[in-house]
mmCIF file of C-alpha atoms in Angstrom:
data_model
loop_
_atom_site.group_PDB
_atom_site.id
_atom_site.type_symbol
_atom_site.label_atom_id
_atom_site.label_comp_id
_atom_site.label_asym_id
_atom_site.label_seq_id
_atom_site.Cartn_x
_atom_site.Cartn_y
_atom_site.Cartn_z
ATOM 1 C CA MET A 1 43.700 132.970 111.926
ATOM 2 C CA LEU A 2 46.241 132.655 109.027
ATOM 3 C CA ARG A 3 49.711 131.122 110.085
ATOM 4 C CA VAL A 4 52.754 130.761 108.243
ATOM 5 C CA ILE A 5 53.554 126.917 107.803
ATOM 6 C CA GLY A 6 57.391 127.420 108.629
ATOM 7 C CA LEU A 7 60.747 128.931 107.911
ATOM 8 C CA LEU A 8 62.057 128.773 104.369
ATOM 9 C CA HIS A 9 65.130 130.789 104.228
ATOM 10 C CA TYR A 10 67.036 133.885 105.161
ATOM 11 C CA GLY A 11 68.952 136.366 103.051
ATOM 12 C CA LEU A 12 72.098 137.767 104.095
ATOM 13 C CA GLN A 13 74.009 140.638 102.484
ATOM 14 C CA VAL A 14 77.692 140.232 102.844
ATOM 15 C CA PRO A 15 80.911 142.005 101.555
ATOM 16 C CA SER A 16 82.242 139.053 99.601
ATOM 17 C CA LEU A 17 80.408 136.338 98.199
ATOM 18 C CA ASP A 18 83.705 134.210 97.736
ATOM 19 C CA THR A 19 84.125 134.492 101.530
ATOM 20 C CA GLY A 20 80.546 133.691 102.242
ATOM 21 C CA GLN A 21 80.295 130.687 99.787
ATOM 22 C CA GLY A 22 83.707 129.340 101.482
ATOM 23 C CA PHE A 23 82.315 129.719 104.904
ATOM 24 C CA TYR A 24 79.021 127.824 104.253
ATOM 25 C CA ASP A 25 80.838 125.210 102.329
ATOM 26 C CA THR A 26 83.191 124.683 105.030
ATOM 27 C CA PHE A 27 80.195 124.456 107.461
ATOM 28 C CA GLY A 28 78.958 121.341 105.406
ATOM 29 C CA LEU A 29 76.251 122.778 103.293
ATOM 30 C CA ARG A 30 76.083 123.039 99.498
ATOM 31 C CA THR A 31 76.310 126.335 97.651
ATOM 32 C CA THR A 32 75.755 127.327 94.068
ATOM 33 C CA GLU A 33 75.846 130.901 92.289
ATOM 34 C CA ARG A 34 72.657 132.091 90.830
ATOM 35 C CA ASP A 35 71.797 135.507 89.297
ATOM 36 C CA ASN A 36 74.644 137.351 91.290
ATOM 37 C CA THR A 37 73.906 135.592 94.436
ATOM 38 C CA VAL A 38 75.057 132.482 96.429
ATOM 39 C CA VAL A 39 72.233 130.010 97.221
ATOM 40 C CA VAL A 40 72.655 127.754 100.225
ATOM 41 C CA ARG A 41 71.107 124.213 100.369
ATOM 42 C CA CYS A 42 71.282 121.201 102.393
ATOM 43 C CA ASP A 43 72.238 117.856 100.825
ATOM 44 C CA GLY A 44 68.907 115.976 100.081
ATOM 45 C CA ARG A 45 66.703 119.149 100.407
ATOM 46 C CA GLU A 46 66.012 120.872 97.253
ATOM 47 C CA GLN A 47 65.070 124.281 98.730
ATOM 48 C CA ASP A 48 66.914 127.329 99.234
ATOM 49 C CA GLN A 49 67.774 127.582 102.963
ATOM 50 C CA ALA A 50 69.856 131.012 102.772
ATOM 51 C CA VAL A 51 70.460 133.391 99.984
ATOM 52 C CA LEU A 52 73.861 135.513 100.118
ATOM 53 C CA LEU A 53 73.755 138.935 98.149
ATOM 54 C CA GLU A 54 76.843 141.166 97.965
ATOM 55 C CA GLY A 55 76.688 144.685 99.513
ATOM 56 C CA PRO A 56 79.162 147.054 101.144
ATOM 57 C CA VAL A 57 78.378 145.864 104.728
ATOM 58 C CA LYS A 58 77.044 142.470 106.303
ATOM 59 C CA GLN A 59 73.360 142.833 107.119
ATOM 60 C CA LEU A 60 70.183 140.783 107.483
ATOM 61 C CA HIS A 61 68.519 141.112 103.929
ATOM 62 C CA HIS A 62 65.159 139.544 104.475
ATOM 63 C CA VAL A 63 63.391 136.446 106.145
ATOM 64 C CA ALA A 64 61.037 134.256 103.947
ATOM 65 C CA PHE A 65 58.286 132.002 105.388
ATOM 66 C CA ALA A 66 56.259 129.641 103.755
ATOM 67 C CA VAL A 67 52.355 129.693 103.328
ATOM 68 C CA GLU A 68 49.705 127.209 102.223
ATOM 69 C CA PRO A 69 49.771 126.840 98.626
ATOM 70 C CA GLY A 70 47.065 129.007 96.929
ATOM 71 C CA SER A 71 46.703 131.382 99.905
ATOM 72 C CA LEU A 72 48.727 134.326 98.752
ATOM 73 C CA PRO A 73 45.556 136.345 97.913
ATOM 74 C CA ASP A 74 44.112 135.534 101.407
ATOM 75 C CA TRP A 75 47.321 136.651 102.905
ATOM 76 C CA GLN A 76 47.471 139.865 100.796
ATOM 77 C CA ARG A 77 43.950 140.749 101.983
ATOM 78 C CA HIS A 78 45.155 140.114 105.697
ATOM 79 C CA LEU A 79 48.224 142.101 105.472
ATOM 80 C CA GLU A 80 46.520 145.195 103.787
ATOM 81 C CA GLY A 81 43.775 144.793 106.478
ATOM 82 C CA LEU A 82 46.599 145.390 109.206
ATOM 83 C CA GLY A 83 47.662 148.406 107.155
ATOM 84 C CA VAL A 84 50.795 146.559 106.010
ATOM 85 C CA ARG A 85 52.352 148.348 102.817
ATOM 86 C CA LEU A 86 53.300 145.498 100.276
ATOM 87 C CA LEU A 87 56.614 146.194 98.301
ATOM 88 C CA ASP A 88 57.913 145.183 95.035
ATOM 89 C CA ALA A 89 60.115 142.091 95.108
ATOM 90 C CA PRO A 90 63.832 142.425 94.906
ATOM 91 C CA ALA A 91 65.077 142.061 91.286
ATOM 92 C CA GLN A 92 67.168 138.926 92.205
ATOM 93 C CA LEU A 93 64.429 137.394 94.371
ATOM 94 C CA PRO A 94 61.155 137.447 92.489
ATOM 95 C CA GLY A 95 57.937 135.981 93.868
ATOM 96 C CA GLY A 96 55.544 136.251 96.852
ATOM 97 C CA LEU A 97 54.509 138.941 98.974
ATOM 98 C CA TRP A 98 57.246 141.354 100.372
ATOM 99 C CA PHE A 99 56.842 143.877 103.138
ATOM 100 C CA ARG A 100 58.749 145.395 106.043
ATOM 101 C CA ASP A 101 58.041 144.532 109.899
ATOM 102 C CA HIS A 102 57.535 147.004 112.562
ATOM 103 C CA GLU A 103 61.485 147.385 112.946
ATOM 104 C CA GLY A 104 62.075 147.770 109.220
ATOM 105 C CA ASN A 105 63.102 144.012 108.763
ATOM 106 C CA LEU A 106 62.178 142.805 105.032
ATOM 107 C CA LEU A 107 59.777 139.747 105.236
ATOM 108 C CA ASN A 108 58.911 137.533 102.256
ATOM 109 C CA LEU A 109 55.834 135.129 102.273
ATOM 110 C CA ARG A 110 56.187 132.449 99.718
ATOM 111 C CA ASP A 111 53.655 130.208 98.154
ATOM 112 C CA GLU A 112 55.531 127.034 98.215
ATOM 113 C CA PRO A 113 55.610 124.003 100.496
ATOM 114 C CA LEU A 114 58.602 123.069 102.598
ATOM 115 C CA GLY A 115 61.029 120.911 101.037
ATOM 116 C CA ALA A 116 61.212 117.387 102.350
ATOM 117 C CA TRP A 117 64.661 116.414 103.781
ATOM 118 C CA ARG A 118 66.553 113.197 103.865
ATOM 119 C CA ASP A 119 66.449 110.725 106.771
ATOM 120 C CA PHE A 120 69.259 110.410 108.863
ATOM 121 C CA ALA A 121 71.087 107.001 108.934
ATOM 122 C CA THR A 122 69.256 104.484 111.140
ATOM 123 C CA ALA A 123 71.554 101.571 110.896
ATOM 124 C CA GLU A 124 72.365 99.850 114.078
ATOM 125 C CA ALA A 125 75.983 101.214 113.772
ATOM 126 C CA HIS A 126 74.478 104.761 114.547
ATOM 127 C CA GLU A 127 72.259 103.726 117.479
ATOM 128 C CA THR A 128 72.940 104.603 120.990
ATOM 129 C CA ASN A 129 73.370 102.233 124.207
ATOM 130 C CA PHE A 130 72.141 103.488 127.578
ATOM 131 C CA GLY A 131 71.166 101.675 130.576
ATOM 132 C CA GLY A 132 69.313 98.397 129.621
ATOM 133 C CA GLN A 133 68.380 99.624 126.346
ATOM 134 C CA ILE A 134 70.997 98.081 124.197
ATOM 135 C CA ARG A 135 70.630 99.017 120.397
ATOM 136 C CA ARG A 136 74.042 98.863 118.840
ATOM 137 C CA VAL A 137 75.604 95.426 119.114
ATOM 138 C CA ASP A 138 78.834 94.294 117.484
ATOM 139 C CA HIS A 139 79.417 97.564 115.936
ATOM 140 C CA ALA A 140 82.245 99.830 116.983
ATOM 141 C CA ARG A 141 80.789 103.203 116.908
ATOM 142 C CA TRP A 142 84.028 105.183 116.821
ATOM 143 C CA LEU A 143 84.804 103.901 113.315
ATOM 144 C CA THR A 144 81.958 106.092 111.803
ATOM 145 C CA ALA A 145 81.755 108.821 114.572
ATOM 146 C CA ALA A 146 84.260 111.167 112.705
ATOM 147 C CA GLU A 147 81.876 111.658 109.723
ATOM 148 C CA GLU A 148 81.791 115.079 108.800
ATOM 149 C CA PRO A 149 78.330 116.907 109.516
ATOM 150 C CA ARG A 150 75.963 117.410 106.448
ATOM 151 C CA PRO A 151 73.063 119.396 107.907
ATOM 152 C CA ARG A 152 69.933 118.289 106.523
ATOM 153 C CA ARG A 153 67.824 121.509 107.122
ATOM 154 C CA LEU A 154 67.707 125.055 108.489
ATOM 155 C CA GLY A 155 65.904 124.580 111.899
ATOM 156 C CA HIS A 156 65.486 128.000 113.094
ATOM 157 C CA MET A 157 66.809 131.670 113.226
ATOM 158 C CA LEU A 158 66.851 134.355 115.825
ATOM 159 C CA ILE A 159 66.947 138.060 115.031
ATOM 160 C CA PHE A 160 67.740 140.970 117.290
ATOM 161 C CA SER A 161 64.909 143.237 118.485
ATOM 162 C CA THR A 162 64.728 146.474 120.166
ATOM 163 C CA ASP A 163 61.526 145.432 122.114
ATOM 164 C CA LEU A 164 60.798 141.556 122.533
ATOM 165 C CA ASP A 165 57.223 142.062 123.681
ATOM 166 C CA ALA A 166 56.488 144.368 120.504
ATOM 167 C CA SER A 167 58.239 141.805 118.382
ATOM 168 C CA GLU A 168 56.373 138.926 119.702
ATOM 169 C CA ALA A 169 53.055 140.812 119.363
ATOM 170 C CA TYR A 170 53.687 141.689 115.657
ATOM 171 C CA TYR A 171 54.568 138.266 114.457
ATOM 172 C CA THR A 172 51.630 136.775 116.156
ATOM 173 C CA ARG A 173 49.351 139.212 114.879
ATOM 174 C CA THR A 174 50.864 139.470 111.203
ATOM 175 C CA LEU A 175 52.160 135.876 110.624
ATOM 176 C CA GLY A 176 50.404 133.737 113.102
ATOM 177 C CA LEU A 177 53.529 132.486 114.775
ATOM 178 C CA ARG A 178 52.813 131.634 118.545
ATOM 179 C CA ALA A 179 55.079 131.944 121.531
ATOM 180 C CA SER A 180 56.957 128.691 122.697
ATOM 181 C CA ASP A 181 58.755 129.801 125.609
ATOM 182 C CA ARG A 182 60.594 133.072 127.072
ATOM 183 C CA ILE A 183 63.611 133.682 129.126
ATOM 184 C CA ARG A 184 62.506 136.919 130.690
ATOM 185 C CA GLY A 185 64.555 139.740 129.287
ATOM 186 C CA MET A 186 66.938 137.500 127.208
ATOM 187 C CA ALA A 187 64.964 135.860 124.499
ATOM 188 C CA THR A 188 61.459 134.956 123.114
ATOM 189 C CA PHE A 189 61.119 131.570 120.975
ATOM 190 C CA MET A 190 58.192 131.233 118.602
ATOM 191 C CA ASN A 191 56.690 128.154 116.675
ATOM 192 C CA SER A 192 54.814 127.843 113.421
ATOM 193 C CA GLY A 193 52.525 125.042 114.710
ATOM 194 C CA PRO A 194 53.308 121.154 115.509
ATOM 195 C CA GLY A 195 56.904 120.580 115.251
ATOM 196 C CA ASP A 196 60.029 122.191 116.469
ATOM 197 C CA HIS A 197 59.854 123.799 119.771
ATOM 198 C CA HIS A 198 60.929 127.145 117.733
ATOM 199 C CA VAL A 199 61.720 128.265 114.282
ATOM 200 C CA PHE A 200 62.080 131.828 114.898
ATOM 201 C CA GLY A 201 62.816 134.162 117.720
ATOM 202 C CA PHE A 202 64.255 137.286 119.306
ATOM 203 C CA VAL A 203 67.062 138.430 121.409
ATOM 204 C CA PRO A 204 67.392 142.020 122.636
ATOM 205 C CA ALA A 205 69.558 144.704 121.144
ATOM 206 C CA THR A 206 69.737 148.408 120.292
ATOM 207 C CA HIS A 207 68.825 147.777 116.654
ATOM 208 C CA PRO A 208 67.551 144.773 114.171
ATOM 209 C CA GLY A 209 69.921 142.316 112.757
ATOM 210 C CA LEU A 210 70.696 138.558 112.499
ATOM 211 C CA HIS A 211 71.659 136.806 115.709
ATOM 212 C CA HIS A 212 72.269 133.218 114.437
ATOM 213 C CA SER A 213 70.920 130.706 112.131
ATOM 214 C CA SER A 214 70.669 127.006 113.441
ATOM 215 C CA TRP A 215 70.982 123.920 111.276
ATOM 216 C CA GLU A 216 70.147 120.303 112.149
ATOM 217 C CA VAL A 217 72.475 117.682 112.074
ATOM 218 C CA ALA A 218 72.262 113.956 113.111
ATOM 219 C CA ASP A 219 73.750 113.793 116.673
ATOM 220 C CA ILE A 220 76.286 115.014 119.120
ATOM 221 C CA ASP A 221 79.170 113.584 117.114
ATOM 222 C CA GLN A 222 78.288 115.405 114.093
ATOM 223 C CA ILE A 223 78.127 118.633 116.244
ATOM 224 C CA ALA A 224 81.612 118.021 117.568
ATOM 225 C CA MET A 225 83.150 117.021 114.177
ATOM 226 C CA GLY A 226 81.640 120.357 112.851
ATOM 227 C CA ALA A 227 83.152 122.494 115.496
ATOM 228 C CA GLN A 228 86.594 120.603 114.978
ATOM 229 C CA THR A 229 86.299 121.151 111.170
ATOM 230 C CA MET A 230 85.305 124.866 111.454
ATOM 231 C CA ALA A 231 88.116 125.300 113.959
ATOM 232 C CA ALA A 232 90.779 123.735 111.527
ATOM 233 C CA ALA A 233 89.582 126.158 108.938
ATOM 234 C CA GLY A 234 90.295 129.026 111.100
ATOM 235 C CA HIS A 235 86.881 129.451 112.538
ATOM 236 C CA SER A 236 87.463 128.674 116.199
ATOM 237 C CA HIS A 237 85.517 131.630 117.955
ATOM 238 C CA GLY A 238 82.333 129.979 119.211
ATOM 239 C CA TRP A 239 80.251 128.616 122.060
ATOM 240 C CA GLY A 240 79.679 124.998 123.027
ATOM 241 C CA LEU A 241 79.406 122.018 123.159
ATOM 242 C CA GLY A 242 76.306 122.353 125.412
ATOM 243 C CA ARG A 243 72.490 121.672 125.804
ATOM 244 C CA HIS A 244 70.094 124.508 125.829
ATOM 245 C CA THR A 245 67.223 125.234 128.194
ATOM 246 C CA LEU A 246 64.446 126.342 126.157
ATOM 247 C CA GLY A 247 64.292 123.916 123.276
ATOM 248 C CA SER A 248 66.591 121.553 124.871
ATOM 249 C CA ASN A 249 68.876 120.956 121.888
ATOM 250 C CA PHE A 250 72.588 120.038 122.004
ATOM 251 C CA PHE A 251 74.454 123.029 120.381
ATOM 252 C CA HIS A 252 77.554 124.506 119.235
ATOM 253 C CA TYR A 253 77.773 127.848 117.798
ATOM 254 C CA ILE A 254 80.606 129.438 115.467
ATOM 255 C CA GLN A 255 80.947 133.005 114.683
ATOM 256 C CA ASP A 256 80.795 133.869 110.992
ATOM 257 C CA PRO A 257 83.176 136.099 109.213
ATOM 258 C CA TRP A 258 81.131 139.125 109.955
ATOM 259 C CA GLY A 259 80.172 138.694 113.415
ATOM 260 C CA SER A 260 76.872 136.661 113.461
ATOM 261 C CA TRP A 261 76.690 133.047 114.675
ATOM 262 C CA ILE A 262 75.803 130.031 112.912
ATOM 263 C CA GLU A 263 74.831 126.760 114.953
ATOM 264 C CA TYR A 264 74.921 123.054 114.858
ATOM 265 C CA SER A 265 71.942 121.538 116.387
ATOM 266 C CA SER A 266 70.394 118.248 117.379
ATOM 267 C CA ASP A 267 67.665 116.865 119.496
ATOM 268 C CA MET A 268 65.248 119.595 119.609
ATOM 269 C CA ASP A 269 61.922 119.492 121.607
ATOM 270 C CA CYS A 270 58.858 118.479 119.532
ATOM 271 C CA ILE A 271 55.651 120.037 120.493
ATOM 272 C CA THR A 272 52.003 120.254 119.587
ATOM 273 C CA ASP A 273 49.333 122.879 119.701
ATOM 274 C CA ALA A 274 48.599 121.859 123.180
ATOM 275 C CA TRP A 275 51.965 123.311 124.330
ATOM 276 C CA LYS A 276 51.596 126.281 126.717
ATOM 277 C CA ALA A 277 54.256 129.108 126.516
ATOM 278 C CA GLY A 278 56.196 129.579 129.843
ATOM 279 C CA ASP A 279 58.100 132.846 131.060
ATOM 280 C CA TRP A 280 61.356 131.500 132.502
ATOM 281 C CA ASP A 281 64.131 132.862 134.840
ATOM 282 C CA CYS A 282 66.849 130.441 133.610
ATOM 283 C CA PRO A 283 70.146 130.626 131.929
ATOM 284 C CA PRO A 284 70.302 129.870 128.124
ATOM 285 C CA ALA A 285 72.072 126.302 128.702
ATOM 286 C CA VAL A 286 71.844 123.498 131.201
ATOM 287 C CA TRP A 287 75.416 122.825 130.806
ATOM 288 C CA SER A 288 78.101 124.608 128.612
ATOM 289 C CA PRO A 289 81.299 126.333 128.575
ATOM 290 C CA GLU A 290 80.899 130.103 129.609
ATOM 291 C CA MET A 291 78.986 132.044 127.082
ATOM 292 C CA PRO A 292 81.257 134.451 124.863
ATOM 293 C CA ALA A 293 80.958 138.100 125.911
ATOM 294 C CA ASP A 294 80.212 139.169 122.390
ATOM 295 C CA PHE A 295 77.436 136.510 121.880
ATOM 296 C CA ILE A 296 74.599 138.734 122.321
ATOM 297 C CA ILE A 297 76.147 141.888 120.464
ATOM 298 C CA ASN A 298 74.780 142.955 117.189
ATOM 299 C CA GLN A 299 77.618 143.630 114.980
ATOM 300 C CA GLU A 300 75.573 144.794 112.227
ATOM 301 C CA PRO A 301 75.744 148.541 111.566
ATOM 302 C CA LYS A 302 72.899 150.402 113.232
ATOM 303 C CA ASP A 303 72.011 152.785 110.470
ATOM 304 C CA SER A 304 72.476 150.544 107.445
#
């Protein structure tokens, strides 16, 4: 069975490209203008990680996944065999195969590898001491702990779905994603093979849309510094610091100017094909402040 090899980027329509560019720059990402869009990348990763397009309202525009080089003809036969209708590529975003999922979300399969990302610093000054395992000696960590975060990659994203089971079945059948774990009635997490516990997933809502994107930073210090930097810039509404249950990652979310969420993340669980998905009755976090009341509300227009 064909399987996508990972999440490439997402497209987001926003009412103001200037506002979007300023927000993502402040978050610690690198933005450039290209063909009436704003392209978002991470330092050290030469790959589009998000694309902002201007439009009357904020809404998820598309999600792009990577497939094995040379495999697009196989994917076209696979999709057409499932009765999927292929679409013309948007003028600003040529390349790959384009189609809509069962809820109308625009998807793009691109014949390109996942870009390599830079390594985080491994110098002794950045190591952690715990118990009898002493890795940092004669280095005062606080002198470097205030470094502003520079995410190295887009780790995962979750979208809203009207039916979690139907969405899981569609993305399993169509893209080869596999369930990693589920919180009953609250969230479904999916992987694209060995690596991160999840690269994609769903939370329930009355209509589709973007819930959040998650960006990997080095450690809990960079998560805290990111939250502080964003709050100083006027983006103080968020959720964190905490550690998630499924995936186990540290997190802090900030609400973007249009009502979706963006996450600093570190220390995600790593899985193999031997991993077995579970159905859990658990909260979304092991520890954290109280989740904001609007965290699971889809603020995109329903009939856009």
